[in-house]
PDB file of C-alpha atoms in Angstrom:
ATOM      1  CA  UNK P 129      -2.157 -44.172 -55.715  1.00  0.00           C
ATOM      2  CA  UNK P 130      -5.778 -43.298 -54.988  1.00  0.00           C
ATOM      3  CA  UNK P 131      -4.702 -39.658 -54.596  1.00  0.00           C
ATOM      4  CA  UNK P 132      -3.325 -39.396 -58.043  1.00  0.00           C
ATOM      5  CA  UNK P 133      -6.359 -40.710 -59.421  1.00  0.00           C
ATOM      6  CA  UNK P 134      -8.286 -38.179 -57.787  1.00  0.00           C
ATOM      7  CA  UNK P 135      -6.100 -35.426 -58.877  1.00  0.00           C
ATOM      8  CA  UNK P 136      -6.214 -36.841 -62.944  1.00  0.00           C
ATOM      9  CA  UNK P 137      -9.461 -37.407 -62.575  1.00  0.00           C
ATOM     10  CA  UNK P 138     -10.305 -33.507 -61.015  1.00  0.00           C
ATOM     11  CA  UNK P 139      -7.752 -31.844 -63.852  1.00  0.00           C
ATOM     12  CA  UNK P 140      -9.561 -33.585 -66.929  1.00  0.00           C
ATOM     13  CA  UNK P 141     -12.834 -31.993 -65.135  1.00  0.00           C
ATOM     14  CA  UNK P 142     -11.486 -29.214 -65.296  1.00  0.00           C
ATOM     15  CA  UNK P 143     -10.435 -29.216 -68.721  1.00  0.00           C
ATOM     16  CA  UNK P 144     -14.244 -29.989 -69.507  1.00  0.00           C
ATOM     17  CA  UNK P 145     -15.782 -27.706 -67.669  1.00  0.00           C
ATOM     18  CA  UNK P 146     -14.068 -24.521 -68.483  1.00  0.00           C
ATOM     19  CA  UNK P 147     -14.669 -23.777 -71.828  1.00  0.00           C
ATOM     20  CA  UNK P 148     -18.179 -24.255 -71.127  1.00  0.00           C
ATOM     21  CA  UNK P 149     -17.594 -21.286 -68.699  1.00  0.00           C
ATOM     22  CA  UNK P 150     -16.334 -19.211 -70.727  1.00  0.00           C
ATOM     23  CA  UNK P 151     -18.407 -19.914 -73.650  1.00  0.00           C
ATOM     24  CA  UNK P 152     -21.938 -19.299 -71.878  1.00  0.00           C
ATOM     25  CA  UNK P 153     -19.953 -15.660 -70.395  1.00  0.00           C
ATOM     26  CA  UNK P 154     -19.064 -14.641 -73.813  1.00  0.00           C
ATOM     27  CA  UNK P 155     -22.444 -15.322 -76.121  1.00  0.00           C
ATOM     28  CA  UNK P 156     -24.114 -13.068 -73.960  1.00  0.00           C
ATOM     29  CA  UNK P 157     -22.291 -10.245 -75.221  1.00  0.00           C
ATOM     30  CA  UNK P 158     -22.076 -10.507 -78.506  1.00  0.00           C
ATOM     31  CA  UNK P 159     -26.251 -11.047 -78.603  1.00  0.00           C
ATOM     32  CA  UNK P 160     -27.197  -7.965 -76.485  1.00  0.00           C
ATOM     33  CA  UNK P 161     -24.068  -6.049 -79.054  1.00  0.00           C
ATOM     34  CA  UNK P 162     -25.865  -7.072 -81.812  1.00  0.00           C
ATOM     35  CA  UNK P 163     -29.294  -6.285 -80.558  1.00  0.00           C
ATOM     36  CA  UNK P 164     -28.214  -2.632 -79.770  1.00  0.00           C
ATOM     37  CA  UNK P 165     -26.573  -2.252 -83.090  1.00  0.00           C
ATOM     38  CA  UNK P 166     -29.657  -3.462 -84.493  1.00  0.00           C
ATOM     39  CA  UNK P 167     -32.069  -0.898 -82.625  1.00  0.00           C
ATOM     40  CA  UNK P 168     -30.335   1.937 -83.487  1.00  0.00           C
ATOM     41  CA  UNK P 169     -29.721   0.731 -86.609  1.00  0.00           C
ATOM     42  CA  UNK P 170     -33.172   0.135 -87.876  1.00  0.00           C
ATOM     43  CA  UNK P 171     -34.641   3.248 -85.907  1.00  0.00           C
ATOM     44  CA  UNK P 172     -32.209   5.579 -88.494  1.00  0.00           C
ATOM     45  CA  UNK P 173     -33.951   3.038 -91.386  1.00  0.00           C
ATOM     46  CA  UNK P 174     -37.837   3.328 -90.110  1.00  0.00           C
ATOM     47  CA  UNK P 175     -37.683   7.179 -88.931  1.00  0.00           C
ATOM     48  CA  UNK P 176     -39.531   8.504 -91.711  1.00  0.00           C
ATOM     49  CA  UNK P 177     -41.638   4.872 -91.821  1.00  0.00           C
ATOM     50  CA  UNK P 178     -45.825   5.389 -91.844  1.00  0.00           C
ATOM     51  CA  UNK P 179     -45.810   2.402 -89.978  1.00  0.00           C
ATOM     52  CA  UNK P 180     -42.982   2.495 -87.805  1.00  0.00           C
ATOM     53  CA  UNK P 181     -43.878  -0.784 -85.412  1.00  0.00           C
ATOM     54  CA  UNK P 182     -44.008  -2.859 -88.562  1.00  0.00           C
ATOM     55  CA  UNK P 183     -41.022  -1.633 -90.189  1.00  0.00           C
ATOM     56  CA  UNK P 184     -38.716  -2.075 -86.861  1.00  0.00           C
ATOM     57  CA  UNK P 185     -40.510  -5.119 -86.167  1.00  0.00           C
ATOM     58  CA  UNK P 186     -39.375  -6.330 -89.501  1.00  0.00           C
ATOM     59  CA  UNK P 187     -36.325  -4.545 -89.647  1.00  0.00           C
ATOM     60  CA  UNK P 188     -35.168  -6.110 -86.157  1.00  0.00           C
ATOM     61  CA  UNK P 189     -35.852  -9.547 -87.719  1.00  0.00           C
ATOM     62  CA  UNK P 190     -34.163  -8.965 -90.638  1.00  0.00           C
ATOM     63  CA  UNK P 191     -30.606  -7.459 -88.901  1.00  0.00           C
ATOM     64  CA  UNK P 192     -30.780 -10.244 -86.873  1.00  0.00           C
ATOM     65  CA  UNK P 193     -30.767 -12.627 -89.492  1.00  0.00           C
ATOM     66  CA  UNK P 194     -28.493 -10.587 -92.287  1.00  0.00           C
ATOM     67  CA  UNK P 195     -25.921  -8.499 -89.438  1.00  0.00           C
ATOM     68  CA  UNK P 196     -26.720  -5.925 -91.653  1.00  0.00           C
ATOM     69  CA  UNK P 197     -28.285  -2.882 -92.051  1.00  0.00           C
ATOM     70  CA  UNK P 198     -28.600  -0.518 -95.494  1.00  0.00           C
ATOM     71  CA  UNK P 199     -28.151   3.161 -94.677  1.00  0.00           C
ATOM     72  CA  UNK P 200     -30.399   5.688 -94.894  1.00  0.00           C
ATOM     73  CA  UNK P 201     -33.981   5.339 -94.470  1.00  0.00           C
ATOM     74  CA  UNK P 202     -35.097   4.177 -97.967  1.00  0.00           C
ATOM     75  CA  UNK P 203     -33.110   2.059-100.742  1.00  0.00           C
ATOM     76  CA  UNK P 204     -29.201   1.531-100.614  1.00  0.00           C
ATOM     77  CA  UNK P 205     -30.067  -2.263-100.317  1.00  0.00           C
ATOM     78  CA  UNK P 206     -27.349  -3.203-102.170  1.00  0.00           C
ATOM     79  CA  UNK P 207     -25.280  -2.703 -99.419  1.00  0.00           C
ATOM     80  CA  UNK P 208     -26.860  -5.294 -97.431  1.00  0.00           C
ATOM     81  CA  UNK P 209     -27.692  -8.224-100.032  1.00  0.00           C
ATOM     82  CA  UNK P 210     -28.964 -10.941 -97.188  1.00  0.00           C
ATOM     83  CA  UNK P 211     -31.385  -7.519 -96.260  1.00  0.00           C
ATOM     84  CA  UNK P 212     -31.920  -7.058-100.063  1.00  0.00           C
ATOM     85  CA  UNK P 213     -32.911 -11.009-100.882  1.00  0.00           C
ATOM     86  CA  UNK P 214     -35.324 -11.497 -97.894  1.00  0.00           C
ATOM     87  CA  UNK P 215     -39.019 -12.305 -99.163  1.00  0.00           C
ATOM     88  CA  UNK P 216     -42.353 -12.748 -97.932  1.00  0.00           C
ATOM     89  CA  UNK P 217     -44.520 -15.931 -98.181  1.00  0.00           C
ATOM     90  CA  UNK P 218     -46.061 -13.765-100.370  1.00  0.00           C
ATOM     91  CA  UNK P 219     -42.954 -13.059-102.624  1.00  0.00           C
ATOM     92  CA  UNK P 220     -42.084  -9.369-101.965  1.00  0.00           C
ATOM     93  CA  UNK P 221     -39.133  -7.730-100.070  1.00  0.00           C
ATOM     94  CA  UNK P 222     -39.374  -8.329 -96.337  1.00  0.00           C
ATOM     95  CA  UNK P 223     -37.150  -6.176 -95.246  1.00  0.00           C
ATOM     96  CA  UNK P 224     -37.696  -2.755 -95.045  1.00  0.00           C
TER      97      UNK P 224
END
């Protein structure tokens, strides 16, 4: 009797722990994908930037946020309207 308990008691365990497993195995991924998509991504939109650690600084912040980057290096926002929408505190476009 005290052997089936152990066994129920070891398979619900289970059951708790191992989407926990694979859960903390699989975020990792998808985080460092998106931060390489994101890189190369805003390095095409700030290559022609006067301030380039600004505008992939603040390009970075805003992929991360939106998933999203507009092509080329200036304009097509409207591709990207979570990129597009992003203000300042100061009330103009955050996103380069």
């Amino acid at each position: 009797m005290a052997n089936k308990k152990f066994v129920t008691f070891f398979f619900f365990l289970v059951l708790l722990i191992v989407p926990f497993v694979f859960i903390a195995t699989a975020a990792p991924g998808r985080i460092r994908g998106m931060e390489v998509y994101c890189r190369s991504r805003c390095r095409g939109r700030c290559a022609k930037a006067g301030f380039q650690d600004r505008c992939l600084k603040y390009c970075g912040i805003c992929c991360r946020q939106c998933k999203c980057v507009p092509s080329g290096t200036f304009g097509n926002k409207h591709q990207c309207p979570c990129y597009r929408d992003k203000l300042s505190s100061k009330g103009k476009p955050k996103c380069p």
